[in-house]
JSON list of C-alpha atoms and ligand atoms in Angstrom, two decimals:
[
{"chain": "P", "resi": 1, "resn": "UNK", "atom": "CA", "xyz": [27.02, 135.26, 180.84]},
{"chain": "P", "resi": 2, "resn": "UNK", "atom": "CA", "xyz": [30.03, 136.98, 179.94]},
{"chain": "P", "resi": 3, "resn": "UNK", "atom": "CA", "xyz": [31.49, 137.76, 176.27]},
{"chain": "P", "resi": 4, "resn": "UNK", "atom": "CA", "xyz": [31.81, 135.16, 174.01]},
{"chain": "P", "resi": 5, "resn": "UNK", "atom": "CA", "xyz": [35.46, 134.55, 173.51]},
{"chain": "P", "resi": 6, "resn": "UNK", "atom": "CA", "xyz": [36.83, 133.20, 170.00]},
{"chain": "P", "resi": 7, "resn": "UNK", "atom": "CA", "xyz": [39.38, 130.60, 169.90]},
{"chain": "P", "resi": 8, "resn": "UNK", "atom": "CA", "xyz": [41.36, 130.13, 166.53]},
{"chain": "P", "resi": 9, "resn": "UNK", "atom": "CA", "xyz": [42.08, 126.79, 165.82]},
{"chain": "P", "resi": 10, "resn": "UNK", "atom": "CA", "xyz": [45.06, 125.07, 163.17]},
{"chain": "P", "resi": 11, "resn": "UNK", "atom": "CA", "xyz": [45.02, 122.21, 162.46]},
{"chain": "P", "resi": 12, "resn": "UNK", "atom": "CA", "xyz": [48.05, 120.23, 161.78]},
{"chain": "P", "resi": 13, "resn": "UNK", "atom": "CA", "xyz": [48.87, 118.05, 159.18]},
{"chain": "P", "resi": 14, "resn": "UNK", "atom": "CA", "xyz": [48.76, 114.87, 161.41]},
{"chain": "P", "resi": 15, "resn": "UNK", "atom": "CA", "xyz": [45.38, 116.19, 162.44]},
{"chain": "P", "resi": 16, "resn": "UNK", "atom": "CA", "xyz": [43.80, 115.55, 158.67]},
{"chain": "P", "resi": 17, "resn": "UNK", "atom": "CA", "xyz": [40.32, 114.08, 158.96]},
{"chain": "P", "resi": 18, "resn": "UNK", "atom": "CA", "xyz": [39.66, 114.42, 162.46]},
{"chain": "P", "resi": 19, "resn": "UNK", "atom": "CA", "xyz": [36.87, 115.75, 163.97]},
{"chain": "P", "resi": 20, "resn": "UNK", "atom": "CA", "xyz": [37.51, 119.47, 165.46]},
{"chain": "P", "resi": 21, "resn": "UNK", "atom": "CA", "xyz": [37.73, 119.53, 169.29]},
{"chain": "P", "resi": 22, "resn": "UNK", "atom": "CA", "xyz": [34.22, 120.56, 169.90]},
{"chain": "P", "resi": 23, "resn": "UNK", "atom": "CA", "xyz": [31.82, 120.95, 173.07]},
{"chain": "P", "resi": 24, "resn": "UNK", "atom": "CA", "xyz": [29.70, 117.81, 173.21]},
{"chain": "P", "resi": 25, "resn": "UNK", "atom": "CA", "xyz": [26.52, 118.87, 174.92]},
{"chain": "P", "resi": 26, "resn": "UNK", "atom": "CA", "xyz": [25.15, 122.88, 175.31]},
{"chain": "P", "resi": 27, "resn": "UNK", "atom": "CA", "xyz": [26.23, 123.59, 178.44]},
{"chain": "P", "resi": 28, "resn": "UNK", "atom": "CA", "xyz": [29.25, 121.77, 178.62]},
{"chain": "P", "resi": 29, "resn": "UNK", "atom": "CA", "xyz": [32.46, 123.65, 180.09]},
{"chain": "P", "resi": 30, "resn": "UNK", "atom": "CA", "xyz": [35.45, 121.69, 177.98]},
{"chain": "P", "resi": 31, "resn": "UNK", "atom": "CA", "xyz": [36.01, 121.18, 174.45]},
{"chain": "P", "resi": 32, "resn": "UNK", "atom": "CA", "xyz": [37.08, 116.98, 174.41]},
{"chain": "P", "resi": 33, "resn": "UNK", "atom": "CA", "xyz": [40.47, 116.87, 172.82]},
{"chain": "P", "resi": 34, "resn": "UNK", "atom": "CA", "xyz": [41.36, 113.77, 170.51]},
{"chain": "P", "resi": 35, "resn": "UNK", "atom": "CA", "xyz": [44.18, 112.28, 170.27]},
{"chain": "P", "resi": 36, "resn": "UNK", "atom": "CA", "xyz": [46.07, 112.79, 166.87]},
{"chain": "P", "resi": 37, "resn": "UNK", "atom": "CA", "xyz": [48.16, 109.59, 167.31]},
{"chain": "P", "resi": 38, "resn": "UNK", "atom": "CA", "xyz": [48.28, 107.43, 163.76]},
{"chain": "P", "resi": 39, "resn": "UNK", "atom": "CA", "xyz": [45.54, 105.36, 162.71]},
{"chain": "P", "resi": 40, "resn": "UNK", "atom": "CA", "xyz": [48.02, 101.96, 162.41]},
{"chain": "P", "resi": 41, "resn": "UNK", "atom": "CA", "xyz": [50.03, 102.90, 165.48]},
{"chain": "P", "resi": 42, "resn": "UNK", "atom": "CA", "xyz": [47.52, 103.33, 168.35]},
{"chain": "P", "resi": 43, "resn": "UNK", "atom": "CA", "xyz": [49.39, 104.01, 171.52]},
{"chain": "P", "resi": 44, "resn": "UNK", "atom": "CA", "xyz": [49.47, 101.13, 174.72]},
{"chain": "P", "resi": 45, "resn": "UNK", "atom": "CA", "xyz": [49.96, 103.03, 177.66]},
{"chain": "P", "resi": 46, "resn": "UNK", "atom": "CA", "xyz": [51.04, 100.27, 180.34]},
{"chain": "P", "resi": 47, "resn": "UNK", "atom": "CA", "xyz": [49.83, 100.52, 184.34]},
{"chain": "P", "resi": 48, "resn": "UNK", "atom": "CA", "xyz": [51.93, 103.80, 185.52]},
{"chain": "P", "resi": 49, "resn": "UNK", "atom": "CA", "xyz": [53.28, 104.85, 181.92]},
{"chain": "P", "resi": 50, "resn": "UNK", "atom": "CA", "xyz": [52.59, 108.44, 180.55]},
{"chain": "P", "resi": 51, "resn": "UNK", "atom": "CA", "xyz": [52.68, 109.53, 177.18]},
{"chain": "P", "resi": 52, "resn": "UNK", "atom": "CA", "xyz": [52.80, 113.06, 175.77]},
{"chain": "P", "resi": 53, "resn": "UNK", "atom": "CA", "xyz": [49.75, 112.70, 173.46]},
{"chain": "P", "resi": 54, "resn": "UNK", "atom": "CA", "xyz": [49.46, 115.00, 170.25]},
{"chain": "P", "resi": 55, "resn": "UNK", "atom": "CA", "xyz": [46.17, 116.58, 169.88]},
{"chain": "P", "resi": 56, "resn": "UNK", "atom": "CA", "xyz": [47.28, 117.89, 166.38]},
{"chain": "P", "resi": 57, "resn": "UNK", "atom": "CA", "xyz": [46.04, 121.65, 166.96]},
{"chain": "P", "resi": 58, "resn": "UNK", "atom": "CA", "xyz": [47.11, 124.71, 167.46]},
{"chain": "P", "resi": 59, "resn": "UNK", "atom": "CA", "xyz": [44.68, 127.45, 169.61]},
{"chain": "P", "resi": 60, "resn": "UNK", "atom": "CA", "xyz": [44.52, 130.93, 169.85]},
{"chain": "P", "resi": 61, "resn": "UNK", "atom": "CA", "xyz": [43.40, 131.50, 173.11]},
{"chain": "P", "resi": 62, "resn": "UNK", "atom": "CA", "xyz": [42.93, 135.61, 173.91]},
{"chain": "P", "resi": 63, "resn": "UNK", "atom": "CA", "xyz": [44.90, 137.52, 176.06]},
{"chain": "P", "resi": 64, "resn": "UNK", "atom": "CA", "xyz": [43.33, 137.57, 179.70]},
{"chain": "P", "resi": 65, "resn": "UNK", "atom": "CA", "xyz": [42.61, 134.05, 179.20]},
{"chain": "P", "resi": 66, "resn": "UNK", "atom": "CA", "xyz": [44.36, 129.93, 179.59]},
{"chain": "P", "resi": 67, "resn": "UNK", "atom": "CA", "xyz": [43.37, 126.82, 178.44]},
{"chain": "P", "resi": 68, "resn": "UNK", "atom": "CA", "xyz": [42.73, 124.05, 181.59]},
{"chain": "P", "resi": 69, "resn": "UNK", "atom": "CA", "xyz": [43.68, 120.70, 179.81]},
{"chain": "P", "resi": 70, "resn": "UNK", "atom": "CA", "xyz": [41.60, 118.70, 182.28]},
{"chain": "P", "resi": 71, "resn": "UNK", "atom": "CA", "xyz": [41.01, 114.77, 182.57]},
{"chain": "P", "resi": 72, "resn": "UNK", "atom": "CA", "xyz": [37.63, 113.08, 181.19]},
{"chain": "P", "resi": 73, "resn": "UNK", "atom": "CA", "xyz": [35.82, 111.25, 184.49]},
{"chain": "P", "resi": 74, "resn": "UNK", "atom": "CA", "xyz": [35.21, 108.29, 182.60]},
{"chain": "P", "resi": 75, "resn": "UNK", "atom": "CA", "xyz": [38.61, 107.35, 181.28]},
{"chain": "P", "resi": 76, "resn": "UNK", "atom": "CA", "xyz": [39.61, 107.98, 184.85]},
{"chain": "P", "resi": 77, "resn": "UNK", "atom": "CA", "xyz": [36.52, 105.94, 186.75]},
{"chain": "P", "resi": 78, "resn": "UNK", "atom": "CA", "xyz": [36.65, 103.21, 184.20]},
{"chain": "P", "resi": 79, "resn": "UNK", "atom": "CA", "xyz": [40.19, 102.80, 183.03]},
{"chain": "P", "resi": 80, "resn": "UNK", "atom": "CA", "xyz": [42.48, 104.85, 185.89]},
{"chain": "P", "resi": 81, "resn": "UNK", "atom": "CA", "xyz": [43.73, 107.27, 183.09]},
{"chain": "P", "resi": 82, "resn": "UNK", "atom": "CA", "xyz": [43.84, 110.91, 183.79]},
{"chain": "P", "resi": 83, "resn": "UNK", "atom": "CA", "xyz": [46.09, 113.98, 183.04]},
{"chain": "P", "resi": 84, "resn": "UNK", "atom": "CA", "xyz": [49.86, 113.65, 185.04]},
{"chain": "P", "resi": 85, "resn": "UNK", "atom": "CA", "xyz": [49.46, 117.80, 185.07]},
{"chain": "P", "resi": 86, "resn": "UNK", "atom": "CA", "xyz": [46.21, 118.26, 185.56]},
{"chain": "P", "resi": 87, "resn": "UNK", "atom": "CA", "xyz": [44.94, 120.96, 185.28]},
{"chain": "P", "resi": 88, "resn": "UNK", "atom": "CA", "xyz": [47.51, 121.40, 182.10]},
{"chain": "P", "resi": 89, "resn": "UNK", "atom": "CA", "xyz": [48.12, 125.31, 181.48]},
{"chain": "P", "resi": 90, "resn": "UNK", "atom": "CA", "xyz": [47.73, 126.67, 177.91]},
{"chain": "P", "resi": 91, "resn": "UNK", "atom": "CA", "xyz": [48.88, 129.96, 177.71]},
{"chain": "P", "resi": 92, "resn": "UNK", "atom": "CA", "xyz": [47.39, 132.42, 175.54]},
{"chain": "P", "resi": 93, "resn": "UNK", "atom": "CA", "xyz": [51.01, 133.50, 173.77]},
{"chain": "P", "resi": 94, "resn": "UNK", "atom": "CA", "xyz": [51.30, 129.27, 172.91]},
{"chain": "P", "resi": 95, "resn": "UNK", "atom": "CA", "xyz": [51.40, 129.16, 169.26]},
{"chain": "P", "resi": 96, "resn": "UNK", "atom": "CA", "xyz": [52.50, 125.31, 169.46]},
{"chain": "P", "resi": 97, "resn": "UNK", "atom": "CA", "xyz": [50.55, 121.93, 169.12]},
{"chain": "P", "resi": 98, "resn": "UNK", "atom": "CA", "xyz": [48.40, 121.14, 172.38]},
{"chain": "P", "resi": 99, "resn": "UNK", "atom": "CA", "xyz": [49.66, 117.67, 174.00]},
{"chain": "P", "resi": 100, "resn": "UNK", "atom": "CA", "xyz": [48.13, 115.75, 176.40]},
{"chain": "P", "resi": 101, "resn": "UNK", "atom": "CA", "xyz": [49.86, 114.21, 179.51]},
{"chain": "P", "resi": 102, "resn": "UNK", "atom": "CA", "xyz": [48.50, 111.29, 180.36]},
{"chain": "P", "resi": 103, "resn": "UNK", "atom": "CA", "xyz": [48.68, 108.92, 182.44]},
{"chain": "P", "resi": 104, "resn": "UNK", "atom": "CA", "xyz": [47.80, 105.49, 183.37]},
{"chain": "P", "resi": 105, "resn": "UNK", "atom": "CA", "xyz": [46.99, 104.85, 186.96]},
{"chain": "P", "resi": 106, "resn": "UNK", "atom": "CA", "xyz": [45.06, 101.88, 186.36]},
{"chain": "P", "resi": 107, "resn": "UNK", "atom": "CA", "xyz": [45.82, 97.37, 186.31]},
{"chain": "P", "resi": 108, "resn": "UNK", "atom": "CA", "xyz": [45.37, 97.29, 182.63]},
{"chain": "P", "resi": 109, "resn": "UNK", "atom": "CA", "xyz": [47.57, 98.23, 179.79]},
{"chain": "P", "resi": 110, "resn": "UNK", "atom": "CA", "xyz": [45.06, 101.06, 178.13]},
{"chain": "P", "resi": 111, "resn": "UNK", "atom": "CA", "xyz": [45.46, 101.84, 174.45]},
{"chain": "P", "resi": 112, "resn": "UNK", "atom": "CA", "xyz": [44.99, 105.05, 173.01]},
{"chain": "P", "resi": 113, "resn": "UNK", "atom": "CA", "xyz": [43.57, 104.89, 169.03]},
{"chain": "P", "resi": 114, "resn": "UNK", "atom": "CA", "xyz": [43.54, 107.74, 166.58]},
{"chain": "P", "resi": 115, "resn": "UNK", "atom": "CA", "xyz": [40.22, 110.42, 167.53]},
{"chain": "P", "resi": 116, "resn": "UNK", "atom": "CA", "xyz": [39.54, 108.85, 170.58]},
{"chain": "P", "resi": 117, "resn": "UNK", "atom": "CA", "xyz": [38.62, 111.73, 172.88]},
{"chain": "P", "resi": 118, "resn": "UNK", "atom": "CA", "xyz": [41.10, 111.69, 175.85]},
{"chain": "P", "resi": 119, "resn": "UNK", "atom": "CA", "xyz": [40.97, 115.01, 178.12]},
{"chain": "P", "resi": 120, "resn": "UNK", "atom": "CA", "xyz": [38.92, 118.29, 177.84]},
{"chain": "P", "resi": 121, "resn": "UNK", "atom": "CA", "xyz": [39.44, 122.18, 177.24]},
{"chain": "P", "resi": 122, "resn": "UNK", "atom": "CA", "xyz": [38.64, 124.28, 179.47]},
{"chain": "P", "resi": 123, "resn": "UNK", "atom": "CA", "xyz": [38.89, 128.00, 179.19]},
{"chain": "P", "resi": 124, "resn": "UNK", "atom": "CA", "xyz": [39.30, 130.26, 181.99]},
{"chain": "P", "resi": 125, "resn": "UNK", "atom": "CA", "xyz": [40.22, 134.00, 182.40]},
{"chain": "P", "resi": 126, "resn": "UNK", "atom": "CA", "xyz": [43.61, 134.21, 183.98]},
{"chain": "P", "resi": 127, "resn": "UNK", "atom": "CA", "xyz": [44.50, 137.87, 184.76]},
{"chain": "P", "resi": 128, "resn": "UNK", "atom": "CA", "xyz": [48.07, 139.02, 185.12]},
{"chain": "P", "resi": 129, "resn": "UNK", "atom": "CA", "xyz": [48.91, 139.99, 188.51]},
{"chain": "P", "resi": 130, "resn": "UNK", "atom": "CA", "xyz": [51.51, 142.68, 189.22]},
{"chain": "P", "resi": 131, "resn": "UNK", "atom": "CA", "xyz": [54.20, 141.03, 191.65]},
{"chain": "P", "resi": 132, "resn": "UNK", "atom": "CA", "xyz": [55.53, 143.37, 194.12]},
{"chain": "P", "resi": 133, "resn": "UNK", "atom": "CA", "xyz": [57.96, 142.82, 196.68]},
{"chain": "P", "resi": 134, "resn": "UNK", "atom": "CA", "xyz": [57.65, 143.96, 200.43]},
{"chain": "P", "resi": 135, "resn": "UNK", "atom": "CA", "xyz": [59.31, 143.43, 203.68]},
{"chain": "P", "resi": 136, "resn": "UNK", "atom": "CA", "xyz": [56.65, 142.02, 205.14]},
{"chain": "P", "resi": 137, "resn": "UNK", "atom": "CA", "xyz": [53.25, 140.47, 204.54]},
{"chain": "P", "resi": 138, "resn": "UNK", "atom": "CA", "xyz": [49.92, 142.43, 205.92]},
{"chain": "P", "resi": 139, "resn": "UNK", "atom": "CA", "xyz": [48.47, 140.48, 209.06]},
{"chain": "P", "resi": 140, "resn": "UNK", "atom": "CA", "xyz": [45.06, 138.72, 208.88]},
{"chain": "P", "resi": 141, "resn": "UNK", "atom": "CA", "xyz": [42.69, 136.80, 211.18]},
{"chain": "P", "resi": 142, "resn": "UNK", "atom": "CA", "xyz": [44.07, 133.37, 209.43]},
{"chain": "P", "resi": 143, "resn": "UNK", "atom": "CA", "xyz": [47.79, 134.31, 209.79]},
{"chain": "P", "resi": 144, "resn": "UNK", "atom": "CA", "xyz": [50.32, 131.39, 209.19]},
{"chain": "P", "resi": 145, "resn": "UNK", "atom": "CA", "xyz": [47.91, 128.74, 209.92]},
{"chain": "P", "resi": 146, "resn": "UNK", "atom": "CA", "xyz": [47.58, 126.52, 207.31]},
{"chain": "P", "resi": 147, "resn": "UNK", "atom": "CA", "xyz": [47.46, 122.57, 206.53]},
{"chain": "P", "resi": 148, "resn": "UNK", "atom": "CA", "xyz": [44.30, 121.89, 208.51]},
{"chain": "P", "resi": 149, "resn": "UNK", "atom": "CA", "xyz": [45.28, 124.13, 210.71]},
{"chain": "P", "resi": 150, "resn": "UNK", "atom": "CA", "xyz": [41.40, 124.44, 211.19]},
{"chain": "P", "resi": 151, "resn": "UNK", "atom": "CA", "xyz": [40.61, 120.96, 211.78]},
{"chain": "P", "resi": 152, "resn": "UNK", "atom": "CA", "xyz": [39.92, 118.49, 209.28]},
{"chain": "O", "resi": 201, "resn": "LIG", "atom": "O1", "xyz": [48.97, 119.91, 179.41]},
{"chain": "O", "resi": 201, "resn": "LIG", "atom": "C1", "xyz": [49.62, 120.77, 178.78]},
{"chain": "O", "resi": 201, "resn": "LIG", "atom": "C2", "xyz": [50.38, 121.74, 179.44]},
{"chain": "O", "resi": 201, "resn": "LIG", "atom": "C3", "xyz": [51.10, 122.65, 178.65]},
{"chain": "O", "resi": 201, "resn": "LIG", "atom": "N1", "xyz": [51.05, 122.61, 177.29]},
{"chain": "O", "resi": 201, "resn": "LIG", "atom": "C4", "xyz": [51.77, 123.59, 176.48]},
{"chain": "O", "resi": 201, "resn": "LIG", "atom": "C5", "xyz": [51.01, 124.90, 176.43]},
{"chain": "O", "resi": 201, "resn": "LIG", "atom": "C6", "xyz": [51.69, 125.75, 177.44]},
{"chain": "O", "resi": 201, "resn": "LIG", "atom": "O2", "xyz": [51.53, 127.12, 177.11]},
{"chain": "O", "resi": 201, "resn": "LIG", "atom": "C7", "xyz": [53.13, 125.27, 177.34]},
{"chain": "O", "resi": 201, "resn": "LIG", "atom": "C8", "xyz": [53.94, 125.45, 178.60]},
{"chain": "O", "resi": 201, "resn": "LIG", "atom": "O3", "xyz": [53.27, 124.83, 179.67]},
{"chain": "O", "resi": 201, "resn": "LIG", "atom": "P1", "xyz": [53.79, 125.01, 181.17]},
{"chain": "O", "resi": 201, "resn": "LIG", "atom": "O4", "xyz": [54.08, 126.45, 181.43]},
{"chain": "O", "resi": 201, "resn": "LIG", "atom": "O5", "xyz": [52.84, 124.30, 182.04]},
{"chain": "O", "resi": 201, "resn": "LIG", "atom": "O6", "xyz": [55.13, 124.13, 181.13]},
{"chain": "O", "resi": 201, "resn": "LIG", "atom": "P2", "xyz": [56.62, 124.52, 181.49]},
{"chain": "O", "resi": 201, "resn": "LIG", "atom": "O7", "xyz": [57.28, 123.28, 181.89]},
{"chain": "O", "resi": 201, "resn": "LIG", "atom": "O8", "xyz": [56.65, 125.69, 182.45]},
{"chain": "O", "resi": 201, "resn": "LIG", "atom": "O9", "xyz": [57.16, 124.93, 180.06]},
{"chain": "O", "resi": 201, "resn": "LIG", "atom": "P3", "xyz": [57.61, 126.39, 179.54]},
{"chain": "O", "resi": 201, "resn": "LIG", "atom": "O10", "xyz": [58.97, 126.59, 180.11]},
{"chain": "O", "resi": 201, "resn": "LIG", "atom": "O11", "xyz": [57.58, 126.25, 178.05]},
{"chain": "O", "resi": 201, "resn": "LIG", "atom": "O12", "xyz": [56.63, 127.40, 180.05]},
{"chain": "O", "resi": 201, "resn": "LIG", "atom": "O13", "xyz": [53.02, 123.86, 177.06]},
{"chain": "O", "resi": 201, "resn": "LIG", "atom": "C9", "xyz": [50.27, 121.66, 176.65]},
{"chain": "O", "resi": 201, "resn": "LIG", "atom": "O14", "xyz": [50.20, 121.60, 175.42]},
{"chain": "O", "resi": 201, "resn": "LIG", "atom": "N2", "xyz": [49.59, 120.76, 177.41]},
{"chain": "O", "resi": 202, "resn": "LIG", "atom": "MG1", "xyz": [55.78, 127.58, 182.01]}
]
């Protein structure tokens, strides 16, 4: 196992009382994320609406690394509600509030309540490349074939 990275965490005012985002089970790979909405105005999503859904905190992620905002299976097997983005990118320089994008692919209007845990955390390293331009690309076995250009 590699280092263990530190994430700083704010919270926001319309965060007060909430659990933090926290890994659920000892080997999980995502933080859940709740959703920061108010507790007296729980958000309907209706069949094929999205919603850009506060999390109410702010994370420091390091430099070298990105937060994957990633859908939770169950909301998605039982209700049709995943992330429109997925997976969202956090970049370490992001010093705003984490949102969710989500969206409701299923029959049902789905409402979203204050804490409810709607999408996970992941975090990743994500190295920098160097871009460099050049006249033309280095040949390989594969080439240009691409699409199922091996058979599906
Ligand atoms: O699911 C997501 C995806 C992104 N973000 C925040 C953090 C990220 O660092 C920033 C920008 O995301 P992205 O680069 O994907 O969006 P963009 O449309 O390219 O916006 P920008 O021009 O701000 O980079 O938005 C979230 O809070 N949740
Ligand atoms: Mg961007």
């Amino acid at each position: 196992m590699g280092e263990v990275q530190t994430i700083g965490l704010v919270r926001l005012p319309h965060a007060a009382g909430l659990p933090l985002p926290a890994y659920e089970t000892a080997g999980a790979a995502g933080f859940d994320l709740r959703a920061a909405v108010e507790a007296d105005a729980p958000l309907v999503l209706e069949p094929m609406a999205r919603a850009l859904v506060p999390t109410g905190f702010v994370f420091e992620i390091p430099l070298g690394f990105e937060g994957q905002v990633r859908p939770r299976s169950g909301l998605a097997a039982r209700h049709g509600i995943t992330c429109l983005n997925t997976p969202g990118t956090v970049d370490s320089d992001y010093r705003g509030e984490v949102k969710v994008i989500l969206i409701n692919l299923g029959a049902e209007p789905f409402t979203i309540e204050r804490g409810m845990r709607i999408a996970q955390m992941v975090i990743a390293p994500s190295p920098q490349a160097q871009l460099e331009e050049r006249a033309q690309a280095g040949e390989t076995a594969r080439g240009k074939g691409g699409f199922g250009s091996t058979g599906v």
